[in-house]
């Protein structure tokens, strides 16, 4: 059990002992949290402040009584401010926990008590439509959530729900037949398709007779026309091959690629069912779902305020012309996932602008009586240094492939400078790890809901909260073991006495708390901030406490702290899909 969980339990027992029957039966002890100010303790609780009034006591008085009644084997306690209880973990207890970590390949991280089946829907670019920078965020955050959830013992199904059946195919089909450059298609299929799409898009703006021709191609495709189906199949195939190349470079894998087209046959029966069940109704020839009044207007995704009044914004699930929409596909997809994958949870890693869409989808599921841990894991935008959406010099969206290529090129320079004598193949491997790691860490160290500025120099810097800094820290720790020829045997017991040893041990032991908390909130930045703090604490420790020049128990303890630091850094960064090279 993690330290805060154990303290929370002990608090509960103490509260019962102090208050007896006066303890309200429905009261749950608030979880003990990390102390805001390390000078006063390691953890703190506001339980006494929350309860005092209800049991007619002064908070400090209650806190005092609880402290007396508390099991003191794990931590010493102190009252602070208006009635906080602060806990300071005994050094022997930290030493014992750190000692256990040495023999545990999970480094103290317990598996989830109730493992779930979680579908994670991420990346999901649209075929032949520009892969916007948002897909970098979705791809990297989604992959990390999948890794974290798997590590915590959940069954994870990663599904790339690519946009392979949109209206863009009208333009692509017309373009394929009329302007496609076959040579270009063979050389660089994704770009060739993208070019076709962009060109036709432009032409449609100049010449209004073109759009109907594109629409006719789309209708033929939807009607099962063989030629169009075969072109469509080719488009999907080349897109998948191109995407796979990127995913391989990023070390990202999907269990399924069930794109939008996989649900075509399910759409019509689904709409009929929603109509029959009275959840959807016709409106101006279209089929729509309206608010059922379940929420307050402010929280109702089917209402918007206009001129001081609430007006309906229904979810359209079938257009008057019979066509289906994004929402229809998502409803069918959700059905498939709950029925076939038996998903308890479905997490959609998609940009914040789609908030309303997902609220409506989840609400329609509620109306249908389908429940689960459905989450829209939203994120903000990536900005350029000018604080405007990140674009290339010519104003185009930045392709993920270009970002990866440039990152590796820049990382190669970093490695060249640091280790000119490294063999070429090792240099290449390190540059790959550093470059890809830099992009991933720059993403994951941000609060996903905020926008962030894409800054090459910052993300590749060897100082600050960057992948190269953490990778370099790892290299420094491992180099200590090279000096002792790798000989390291875990000591029976650790003895912690120096403040820097204690600070490092405290952080190491917290790893077990941070990993599950990171998944609970789908907030990779919690783990990223922790790893950065750990690396900094290691450097302070290494400056204050000689390792190789110390002796006996002290040396054994310090080597063990180094060993644990390197294991936590490697495993923690591994949960981000970031490789830690042994040298760089
Ligand atoms: N293809 C969509 C886009 O590029 C994202 C799909 C997200 N997943 C979903 N089930 N709607 O915006």
Coordinates of C-alpha atoms and ligand atoms in Angstrom, one line a residue:
X1 CA 0.0 0.0 0.0
X2 CA 1.3 3.5 -0.7
X3 CA 2.2 5.7 2.2
X4 CA -0.7 8.2 1.8
X5 CA -3.2 5.3 1.6
X6 CA -1.7 3.8 4.7
X7 CA -1.8 7.1 6.5
X8 CA -5.4 7.7 5.4
X9 CA -6.4 4.3 6.8
X10 CA -4.6 5.0 10.1
X11 CA -6.4 8.4 10.3
X12 CA -9.7 6.7 9.9
X13 CA -8.9 4.3 12.7
X14 CA -7.8 7.1 14.9
X15 CA -10.9 9.2 14.2
X16 CA -13.1 6.3 15.1
X17 CA -11.2 5.8 18.4
X18 CA -11.5 9.5 19.3
X19 CA -15.1 10.2 18.2
X20 CA -16.7 6.8 18.6
X21 CA -20.4 7.0 17.7
X22 CA -20.1 10.7 17.1
X23 CA -18.2 10.0 13.9
X24 CA -20.8 10.5 11.1
X25 CA -21.3 7.2 9.4
X26 CA -21.2 8.6 5.9
X27 CA -17.9 10.4 6.5
X28 CA -15.1 9.2 4.3
X29 CA -11.6 10.3 5.4
X30 CA -10.2 12.6 2.7
X31 CA -7.1 11.2 1.2
X32 CA -3.8 12.4 2.7
X33 CA -1.9 14.5 0.3
X34 CA 1.7 15.5 -0.3
X35 CA 2.6 18.5 2.0
X36 CA 2.6 21.8 0.2
X37 CA 5.7 22.9 2.1
X38 CA 8.3 20.3 2.7
X39 CA 9.7 22.2 5.7
X40 CA 6.7 21.2 7.7
X41 CA 6.2 17.6 6.7
X42 CA 6.0 15.0 3.9
X43 CA 2.2 14.6 3.8
X44 CA -0.7 16.4 5.3
X45 CA -4.4 16.0 6.1
X46 CA -7.3 18.4 6.5
X47 CA -9.6 15.7 8.0
X48 CA -9.8 17.4 11.4
X49 CA -10.8 20.7 9.8
X50 CA -13.5 19.1 7.7
X51 CA -15.0 17.3 10.7
X52 CA -14.6 19.6 13.6
X53 CA -17.7 21.7 13.1
X54 CA -19.9 18.7 12.6
X55 CA -18.8 17.1 15.9
X56 CA -18.8 20.4 17.8
X57 CA -15.1 20.6 18.4
X58 CA -12.3 23.1 17.6
X59 CA -10.2 21.8 14.7
X60 CA -6.9 22.1 16.4
X61 CA -8.3 20.3 19.5
X62 CA -9.6 17.5 17.3
X63 CA -6.3 17.3 15.4
X64 CA -4.5 17.0 18.7
X65 CA -6.7 14.2 19.9
X66 CA -6.4 12.3 16.6
X67 CA -2.6 12.7 16.7
X68 CA -2.5 11.1 20.2
X69 CA -4.6 8.2 19.0
X70 CA -2.7 7.6 15.8
X71 CA -0.4 4.7 15.2
X72 CA 3.0 6.3 15.2
X73 CA 5.0 3.6 13.6
X74 CA 5.1 5.1 10.1
X75 CA 5.3 8.8 10.7
X76 CA 5.6 11.5 13.3
X77 CA 2.8 14.1 13.4
X78 CA 2.4 17.8 14.1
X79 CA -0.5 20.3 14.0
X80 CA -0.1 23.2 11.7
X81 CA -2.1 26.3 11.0
X82 CA -5.9 26.2 11.6
X83 CA -5.8 22.4 12.1
X84 CA -3.9 20.6 9.5
X85 CA -2.2 17.4 10.6
X86 CA 1.3 17.1 9.1
X87 CA 3.1 13.8 8.8
X88 CA 6.9 13.3 8.6
X89 CA 7.8 9.7 7.6
X90 CA 10.4 8.1 9.8
X91 CA 13.7 7.7 8.0
X92 CA 13.7 3.9 8.9
X93 CA 10.4 3.5 7.2
X94 CA 11.6 5.3 4.0
X95 CA 14.7 3.2 4.1
X96 CA 12.6 0.0 4.4
X97 CA 10.4 1.0 1.5
X98 CA 13.3 1.9 -0.7
X99 CA 14.9 -1.4 0.3
X100 CA 11.8 -3.3 -0.9
X101 CA 11.8 -1.4 -4.2
X102 CA 15.2 -2.8 -4.9
X103 CA 13.7 -6.3 -5.0
X104 CA 10.6 -5.4 -6.9
X105 CA 10.6 -5.0 -10.7
X106 CA 7.4 -2.9 -10.5
X107 CA 9.3 -0.5 -8.2
X108 CA 6.5 -0.5 -5.6
X109 CA 3.7 0.3 -8.1
X110 CA 0.7 -1.9 -7.3
X111 CA -1.7 -3.1 -10.1
X112 CA -5.2 -1.7 -10.1
X113 CA -7.5 -3.4 -7.5
X114 CA -10.2 -3.5 -10.1
X115 CA -8.8 -4.0 -13.6
X116 CA -10.9 -2.7 -16.4
X117 CA -11.1 -3.2 -20.1
X118 CA -10.2 0.2 -21.5
X119 CA -10.5 1.2 -25.2
X120 CA -8.2 4.1 -26.0
X121 CA -9.2 5.9 -29.2
X122 CA -6.2 8.1 -30.3
X123 CA -4.3 9.5 -33.2
X124 CA -7.2 8.9 -35.7
X125 CA -6.1 11.1 -38.6
X126 CA -8.3 11.6 -41.7
X127 CA -7.2 10.0 -44.9
X128 CA -5.8 12.5 -47.4
X129 CA -6.7 15.4 -45.2
X130 CA -3.9 17.4 -43.7
X131 CA -2.7 15.6 -40.5
X132 CA -2.9 18.6 -38.3
X133 CA -0.6 19.2 -35.4
X134 CA -3.4 18.2 -33.0
X135 CA -2.6 14.6 -34.1
X136 CA 0.8 14.9 -32.6
X137 CA -0.8 15.5 -29.3
X138 CA -3.5 12.8 -29.6
X139 CA -0.9 10.3 -30.8
X140 CA 1.6 10.9 -28.0
X141 CA -0.9 11.3 -25.1
X142 CA -3.0 8.3 -26.2
X143 CA 0.0 6.1 -26.4
X144 CA 1.2 7.0 -23.0
X145 CA -2.3 6.4 -21.5
X146 CA -2.2 3.0 -23.1
X147 CA 1.2 2.2 -21.7
X148 CA 0.2 3.4 -18.2
X149 CA -3.1 1.5 -18.1
X150 CA -1.4 -1.7 -19.3
X151 CA 1.3 -1.3 -16.7
X152 CA -1.3 -0.9 -14.0
X153 CA -2.9 -4.2 -15.0
X154 CA -5.8 -3.1 -17.1
X155 CA -6.8 -4.7 -20.4
X156 CA -6.1 -2.1 -23.0
X157 CA -7.4 -2.0 -26.6
X158 CA -5.8 0.7 -28.6
X159 CA -7.9 1.6 -31.7
X160 CA -6.9 4.0 -34.5
X161 CA -10.3 5.2 -35.6
X162 CA -9.0 6.8 -38.9
X163 CA -11.3 9.1 -40.9
X164 CA -11.6 6.8 -43.9
X165 CA -15.1 7.5 -45.1
X166 CA -15.5 11.3 -45.1
X167 CA -16.9 13.6 -47.7
X168 CA -13.3 14.4 -48.7
X169 CA -13.4 11.2 -50.9
X170 CA -15.6 13.0 -53.4
X171 CA -12.7 15.4 -54.1
X172 CA -10.1 12.7 -53.9
X173 CA -11.9 10.4 -56.4
X174 CA -12.4 13.2 -58.9
X175 CA -8.8 14.3 -58.4
X176 CA -7.5 10.7 -58.7
X177 CA -9.2 10.3 -62.1
X178 CA -8.3 13.8 -63.4
X179 CA -5.2 15.3 -62.0
X180 CA -3.3 12.6 -60.0
X181 CA 0.5 12.4 -60.7
X182 CA 1.0 8.6 -60.7
X183 CA 4.8 8.9 -60.4
X184 CA 4.4 11.1 -57.3
X185 CA 1.9 8.6 -55.9
X186 CA 4.4 5.8 -56.1
X187 CA 7.2 7.9 -54.5
X188 CA 5.3 9.6 -51.8
X189 CA 1.7 8.4 -51.5
X190 CA 0.5 10.3 -48.5
X191 CA 1.7 13.6 -49.9
X192 CA 0.4 12.8 -53.4
X193 CA -3.1 12.3 -52.0
X194 CA -2.8 15.3 -49.8
X195 CA -1.9 17.4 -52.9
X196 CA -4.8 16.0 -54.9
X197 CA -7.1 16.9 -52.1
X198 CA -5.7 20.4 -51.7
X199 CA -5.7 21.1 -55.4
X200 CA -9.3 19.9 -56.0
X201 CA -10.3 21.9 -52.9
X202 CA -8.9 25.0 -54.5
X203 CA -10.3 24.3 -57.9
X204 CA -13.8 23.9 -56.3
X205 CA -13.5 27.4 -55.0
X206 CA -12.6 28.8 -58.4
X207 CA -15.1 26.7 -60.4
X208 CA -18.5 26.0 -59.0
X209 CA -19.4 23.4 -61.5
X210 CA -16.7 21.1 -60.0
X211 CA -18.2 20.4 -56.6
X212 CA -21.3 18.6 -58.0
X213 CA -19.0 16.4 -60.0
X214 CA -17.1 15.5 -56.8
X215 CA -20.3 14.9 -55.0
X216 CA -21.4 12.6 -57.7
X217 CA -18.2 10.6 -57.3
X218 CA -18.9 10.3 -53.6
X219 CA -22.5 9.1 -54.2
X220 CA -21.1 6.5 -56.6
X221 CA -18.6 5.3 -53.9
X222 CA -21.4 5.1 -51.3
X223 CA -23.5 3.2 -53.7
X224 CA -20.8 0.6 -54.1
X225 CA -19.4 1.5 -57.5
X226 CA -16.6 -0.9 -58.2
X227 CA -14.1 1.5 -59.8
X228 CA -14.5 4.0 -57.0
X229 CA -14.4 1.4 -54.3
X230 CA -11.1 0.1 -55.8
X231 CA -9.6 3.7 -55.8
X232 CA -10.8 4.2 -52.3
X233 CA -9.2 0.9 -51.2
X234 CA -5.9 2.0 -52.7
X235 CA -6.1 5.3 -50.9
X236 CA -6.6 3.6 -47.5
X237 CA -3.8 1.2 -48.2
X238 CA -1.2 3.8 -49.1
X239 CA -2.3 6.0 -46.2
X240 CA -2.0 3.1 -43.7
X241 CA 1.5 2.2 -45.0
X242 CA 2.6 5.8 -44.7
X243 CA 1.2 6.2 -41.2
X244 CA 2.6 2.9 -40.1
X245 CA 6.1 4.2 -40.9
X246 CA 5.6 7.2 -38.6
X247 CA 4.1 5.1 -35.8
X248 CA 7.1 2.7 -36.1
X249 CA 9.5 5.6 -35.7
X250 CA 7.6 6.7 -32.6
X251 CA 7.3 3.1 -31.3
X252 CA 3.5 3.3 -31.2
X253 CA 1.3 0.4 -32.0
X254 CA -2.4 -0.1 -32.4
X255 CA -4.3 -3.3 -31.6
X256 CA -7.0 -2.3 -34.2
X257 CA -7.5 0.1 -37.0
X258 CA -11.2 0.3 -37.1
X259 CA -11.8 3.4 -39.1
X260 CA -15.1 5.1 -39.7
X261 CA -15.9 2.9 -42.7
X262 CA -16.0 -0.2 -40.5
X263 CA -19.3 1.0 -39.1
X264 CA -21.1 1.8 -42.4
X265 CA -23.5 -1.1 -42.2
X266 CA -24.4 -0.3 -38.6
X267 CA -25.5 3.2 -39.2
X268 CA -28.9 2.8 -40.8
X269 CA -30.2 0.2 -38.3
X270 CA -28.9 2.3 -35.5
X271 CA -30.9 5.4 -36.6
X272 CA -34.0 3.3 -37.0
X273 CA -33.5 1.9 -33.5
X274 CA -33.1 5.4 -32.0
X275 CA -36.3 6.5 -33.8
X276 CA -38.2 3.5 -32.6
X277 CA -37.0 4.0 -29.1
X278 CA -38.2 7.6 -29.1
X279 CA -34.7 8.9 -28.5
X280 CA -34.4 10.5 -31.9
X281 CA -37.1 12.2 -33.9
X282 CA -37.5 13.8 -37.3
X283 CA -37.0 17.5 -37.7
X284 CA -37.2 19.2 -41.2
X285 CA -36.5 15.8 -42.8
X286 CA -33.4 15.1 -40.8
X287 CA -33.2 12.7 -37.8
X288 CA -32.1 14.4 -34.6
X289 CA -31.6 13.9 -30.9
X290 CA -32.8 16.8 -28.8
X291 CA -32.4 17.5 -25.1
X292 CA -34.4 15.3 -22.7
X293 CA -34.2 18.0 -20.0
X294 CA -32.0 15.8 -17.8
X295 CA -29.4 18.6 -17.2
X296 CA -29.6 22.2 -16.1
X297 CA -29.5 24.3 -19.3
X298 CA -26.0 25.5 -18.5
X299 CA -24.7 21.9 -18.6
X300 CA -27.0 20.6 -21.4
X301 CA -25.0 19.8 -24.5
X302 CA -28.1 20.1 -26.6
X303 CA -28.7 23.7 -25.8
X304 CA -27.0 27.0 -26.4
X305 CA -27.8 30.5 -25.2
X306 CA -28.7 33.0 -27.8
X307 CA -30.0 36.5 -27.0
X308 CA -30.7 35.4 -23.5
X309 CA -32.7 32.4 -24.4
X310 CA -31.8 28.7 -24.5
X311 CA -32.2 27.3 -28.0
X312 CA -31.8 23.7 -29.1
X313 CA -28.7 22.4 -30.9
X314 CA -29.7 18.8 -31.6
X315 CA -27.3 16.1 -32.6
X316 CA -28.1 15.3 -36.2
X317 CA -27.7 11.6 -36.9
X318 CA -29.2 11.4 -40.4
X319 CA -29.4 14.3 -42.9
X320 CA -32.5 15.0 -44.9
X321 CA -30.7 13.6 -48.0
X322 CA -30.2 10.3 -46.1
X323 CA -26.5 10.8 -45.4
X324 CA -25.0 9.9 -42.0
X325 CA -22.7 12.0 -39.9
X326 CA -19.7 11.9 -37.6
X327 CA -22.0 11.6 -34.6
X328 CA -23.8 8.6 -36.1
X329 CA -20.5 6.8 -36.6
X330 CA -19.4 7.5 -33.1
X331 CA -22.6 6.1 -31.7
X332 CA -22.2 2.9 -33.7
X333 CA -18.5 2.7 -32.7
X334 CA -19.3 3.0 -29.1
X335 CA -21.9 0.2 -29.4
X336 CA -19.3 -2.0 -31.0
X337 CA -16.8 -1.3 -28.4
X338 CA -19.1 -2.0 -25.5
X339 CA -20.6 -5.1 -27.1
X340 CA -17.6 -6.8 -28.8
X341 CA -14.7 -5.6 -26.7
X342 CA -16.8 -5.6 -23.5
X343 CA -15.3 -2.2 -22.7
X344 CA -15.9 -0.8 -19.3
X345 CA -14.1 2.4 -20.3
X346 CA -13.7 4.2 -23.6
X347 CA -11.3 7.2 -23.6
X348 CA -11.2 9.5 -26.6
X349 CA -8.0 11.5 -26.9
X350 CA -9.3 14.3 -29.1
X351 CA -8.8 18.0 -29.2
X352 CA -10.8 20.3 -27.0
X353 CA -12.9 21.8 -30.0
X354 CA -14.8 18.5 -30.1
X355 CA -16.0 18.8 -26.5
X356 CA -19.6 19.4 -27.5
X357 CA -19.6 16.4 -29.8
X358 CA -18.5 14.0 -27.1
X359 CA -20.8 15.4 -24.5
X360 CA -23.7 14.8 -26.9
X361 CA -22.5 11.3 -27.7
X362 CA -22.2 10.4 -24.0
X363 CA -25.5 11.9 -23.2
X364 CA -27.3 10.0 -26.0
X365 CA -25.8 6.8 -24.4
X366 CA -27.2 7.9 -21.1
X367 CA -30.6 8.2 -22.7
X368 CA -30.2 4.7 -24.1
X369 CA -29.3 3.4 -20.7
X370 CA -25.7 2.6 -21.7
X371 CA -23.2 3.6 -19.1
X372 CA -19.4 3.3 -18.6
X373 CA -16.3 5.3 -17.9
X374 CA -16.6 7.3 -21.1
X375 CA -14.1 10.2 -21.2
X376 CA -13.2 12.8 -23.6
X377 CA -9.5 13.3 -22.9
X378 CA -9.2 16.8 -24.4
X379 CA -6.2 18.8 -25.2
X380 CA -5.3 22.4 -26.3
X381 CA -3.4 23.5 -29.4
X382 CA 0.3 23.6 -30.3
X383 CA 1.4 27.2 -31.0
X384 CA 4.3 28.7 -32.8
X385 CA 6.6 31.1 -31.2
X386 CA 4.3 33.9 -32.4
X387 CA 1.6 32.3 -30.2
X388 CA -0.5 31.5 -33.2
X389 CA -1.3 28.0 -34.4
X390 CA 1.9 26.2 -35.3
X391 CA 2.5 26.4 -39.1
X392 CA 5.3 26.0 -41.5
X393 CA 6.9 29.1 -43.1
X394 CA 4.6 28.8 -46.0
X395 CA 1.6 28.7 -43.7
X396 CA 0.8 24.9 -44.1
X397 CA 0.0 22.6 -41.3
X398 CA 3.1 20.9 -40.0
X399 CA 3.3 17.2 -40.8
X400 CA 4.3 14.8 -38.1
X401 CA 6.9 13.2 -40.3
X402 CA 8.7 16.6 -40.8
X403 CA 8.7 17.1 -37.1
X404 CA 10.2 13.7 -36.4
X405 CA 12.9 14.2 -39.2
X406 CA 13.9 17.6 -37.9
X407 CA 14.0 16.4 -34.3
X408 CA 16.3 13.5 -35.2
X409 CA 18.5 15.9 -37.3
X410 CA 18.8 18.3 -34.4
X411 CA 19.4 15.5 -31.9
X412 CA 22.2 14.2 -34.1
X413 CA 24.0 17.6 -33.6
X414 CA 23.6 17.4 -29.9
X415 CA 25.1 13.9 -29.8
X416 CA 27.9 14.9 -32.2
X417 CA 28.9 17.7 -29.8
X418 CA 28.7 15.6 -26.7
X419 CA 30.3 12.4 -27.9
X420 CA 32.2 12.9 -31.2
X421 CA 34.0 9.6 -30.7
X422 CA 30.9 7.4 -30.4
X423 CA 30.5 4.7 -33.2
X424 CA 28.2 5.8 -36.0
X425 CA 25.5 3.3 -35.4
X426 CA 25.3 4.0 -31.7
X427 CA 25.2 7.7 -32.5
X428 CA 22.2 7.1 -34.8
X429 CA 20.4 5.1 -32.2
X430 CA 21.0 7.7 -29.5
X431 CA 19.9 10.6 -31.8
X432 CA 16.7 8.7 -32.5
X433 CA 16.1 8.2 -28.8
X434 CA 16.9 11.8 -28.0
X435 CA 15.0 13.4 -30.9
X436 CA 11.8 11.3 -30.5
X437 CA 12.1 11.6 -26.7
X438 CA 12.3 15.3 -26.9
X439 CA 9.1 15.6 -28.9
X440 CA 7.3 13.2 -26.6
X441 CA 8.5 14.8 -23.4
X442 CA 7.7 18.3 -24.6
X443 CA 4.2 17.2 -25.1
X444 CA 3.7 15.1 -22.0
X445 CA 5.2 17.6 -19.6
X446 CA 2.4 20.1 -20.4
X447 CA -0.9 20.2 -18.8
X448 CA -2.8 18.7 -21.7
X449 CA -5.6 21.3 -21.6
X450 CA -3.3 24.2 -22.1
X451 CA -1.9 25.4 -25.4
X452 CA 1.8 25.2 -25.6
X453 CA 4.6 26.7 -27.7
X454 CA 6.5 24.4 -29.9
X455 CA 10.1 25.4 -29.3
X456 CA 13.0 23.3 -30.8
X457 CA 15.7 24.8 -28.7
X458 CA 13.8 24.4 -25.4
X459 CA 12.8 20.8 -26.0
X460 CA 16.3 19.7 -27.0
X461 CA 18.1 21.6 -24.2
X462 CA 20.3 19.5 -21.9
X463 CA 19.0 21.5 -18.9
X464 CA 15.4 22.1 -17.8
X465 CA 12.5 19.7 -17.9
X466 CA 13.4 18.1 -21.2
X467 CA 13.9 14.5 -22.4
X468 CA 17.6 15.1 -23.1
X469 CA 18.1 16.4 -19.5
X470 CA 16.5 13.3 -18.0
X471 CA 18.3 11.0 -20.5
X472 CA 21.6 12.7 -19.5
X473 CA 20.8 12.3 -15.8
X474 CA 20.2 8.6 -16.4
X475 CA 23.6 8.3 -18.3
X476 CA 25.3 10.0 -15.4
X477 CA 23.8 7.5 -12.9
X478 CA 24.7 4.6 -15.0
X479 CA 28.3 5.9 -15.4
X480 CA 28.8 5.4 -11.7
X481 CA 28.2 1.7 -12.1
X482 CA 30.6 1.5 -15.0
X483 CA 33.3 2.8 -12.6
X484 CA 32.7 -0.1 -10.3
X485 CA 32.4 -2.5 -13.2
X486 CA 28.7 -2.9 -12.8
X487 CA 29.1 -4.8 -9.6
X488 CA 26.1 -4.0 -7.5
X489 CA 24.4 -6.1 -4.9
X490 CA 21.4 -4.8 -3.1
X491 CA 22.2 -4.2 0.6
X492 CA 20.1 -5.9 3.3
X493 CA 19.2 -2.5 4.8
X494 CA 19.6 1.1 3.9
X495 CA 20.6 3.7 6.4
X496 CA 19.5 7.2 5.5
X497 CA 21.0 10.1 7.4
X498 CA 22.0 13.0 5.2
X499 CA 19.2 15.4 4.2
X500 CA 20.0 14.9 0.5
X501 CA 19.7 11.1 0.9
X502 CA 16.4 11.5 2.7
X503 CA 15.0 13.9 0.0
X504 CA 16.0 11.5 -2.7
X505 CA 14.6 8.4 -0.9
X506 CA 11.3 10.3 -0.2
X507 CA 10.9 11.0 -3.9
X508 CA 11.8 7.5 -5.0
X509 CA 9.2 6.0 -2.7
X510 CA 6.6 8.4 -4.1
X511 CA 6.9 6.8 -7.5
X512 CA 4.3 4.2 -6.4
X513 CA 1.8 7.1 -5.8
X514 CA 2.5 9.1 -8.9
X515 CA 2.0 6.4 -11.5
X516 CA -1.6 5.5 -10.6
X517 CA -2.5 9.2 -10.0
X518 CA -1.2 10.0 -13.5
X519 CA -3.6 7.6 -15.0
X520 CA -6.6 8.5 -12.8
X521 CA -6.6 12.0 -14.1
X522 CA -5.2 11.1 -17.6
X523 CA -2.5 13.7 -16.8
X524 CA 0.9 12.6 -18.0
X525 CA 2.4 15.9 -16.8
X526 CA 2.1 14.6 -13.2
X527 CA 4.6 11.8 -14.0
X528 CA 6.7 14.2 -16.1
X529 CA 7.0 16.7 -13.3
X530 CA 7.8 14.0 -10.8
X531 CA 10.6 12.5 -13.0
X532 CA 12.1 16.0 -13.5
X533 CA 12.0 16.6 -9.7
X534 CA 13.7 13.2 -9.2
X535 CA 16.5 14.0 -11.6
X536 CA 17.1 17.3 -9.9
X537 CA 17.1 15.7 -6.5
X538 CA 19.6 13.1 -7.7
X539 CA 22.0 15.8 -8.9
X540 CA 21.8 17.6 -5.5
X541 CA 22.3 14.3 -3.7
X542 CA 25.3 13.5 -6.0
X543 CA 26.9 16.9 -5.2
X544 CA 26.3 16.6 -1.5
X545 CA 27.0 13.0 -0.9
X546 CA 30.1 11.3 -2.4
X547 CA 29.2 7.8 -3.6
X548 CA 32.3 6.0 -4.8
X549 CA 34.5 7.7 -2.2
X550 CA 32.3 6.7 0.7
X551 CA 32.6 3.4 2.6
X552 CA 30.7 0.5 4.2
X553 CA 27.0 1.0 4.9
X554 CA 27.0 4.5 3.6
X555 CA 28.4 3.5 0.3
X556 CA 26.0 0.6 0.0
X557 CA 23.0 2.9 0.7
X558 CA 24.2 5.5 -1.7
X559 CA 24.8 3.0 -4.5
X560 CA 21.3 1.6 -3.8
X561 CA 19.8 5.1 -4.1
X562 CA 21.6 5.6 -7.4
X563 CA 20.4 2.2 -8.7
X564 CA 16.8 3.0 -7.8
X565 CA 17.0 6.5 -9.4
X566 CA 18.2 5.0 -12.6
X567 CA 15.5 2.3 -12.5
X568 CA 12.7 4.8 -11.8
X569 CA 13.9 7.1 -14.5
X570 CA 14.1 4.3 -17.0
X571 CA 10.7 2.8 -16.2
X572 CA 9.0 6.1 -15.8
X573 CA 10.3 7.4 -19.2
X574 CA 9.4 4.0 -20.6
X575 CA 5.8 4.7 -19.7
X576 CA 6.1 7.6 -22.0
X577 CA 7.6 5.4 -24.7
X578 CA 10.9 7.2 -24.3
X579 CA 14.1 5.2 -24.6
X580 CA 17.0 5.8 -22.2
X581 CA 20.4 5.2 -23.8
X582 CA 23.2 4.0 -21.6
X583 CA 25.6 6.6 -23.1
X584 CA 25.0 9.8 -25.0
Ligands
LIG1 N1 -10.7 11.8 -37.3 C1 -11.1 12.8 -36.3 C2 -10.3 14.1 -36.5 O1 -9.3 14.1 -37.1 C3 -10.8 12.3 -34.9 C4 -11.5 11.0 -34.5 C5 -11.5 10.8 -33.0 N2 -12.2 9.6 -32.6 C6 -13.5 9.5 -32.6 N3 -14.0 8.4 -32.2 N4 -14.3 10.5 -32.9 O2 -10.8 15.1 -35.9

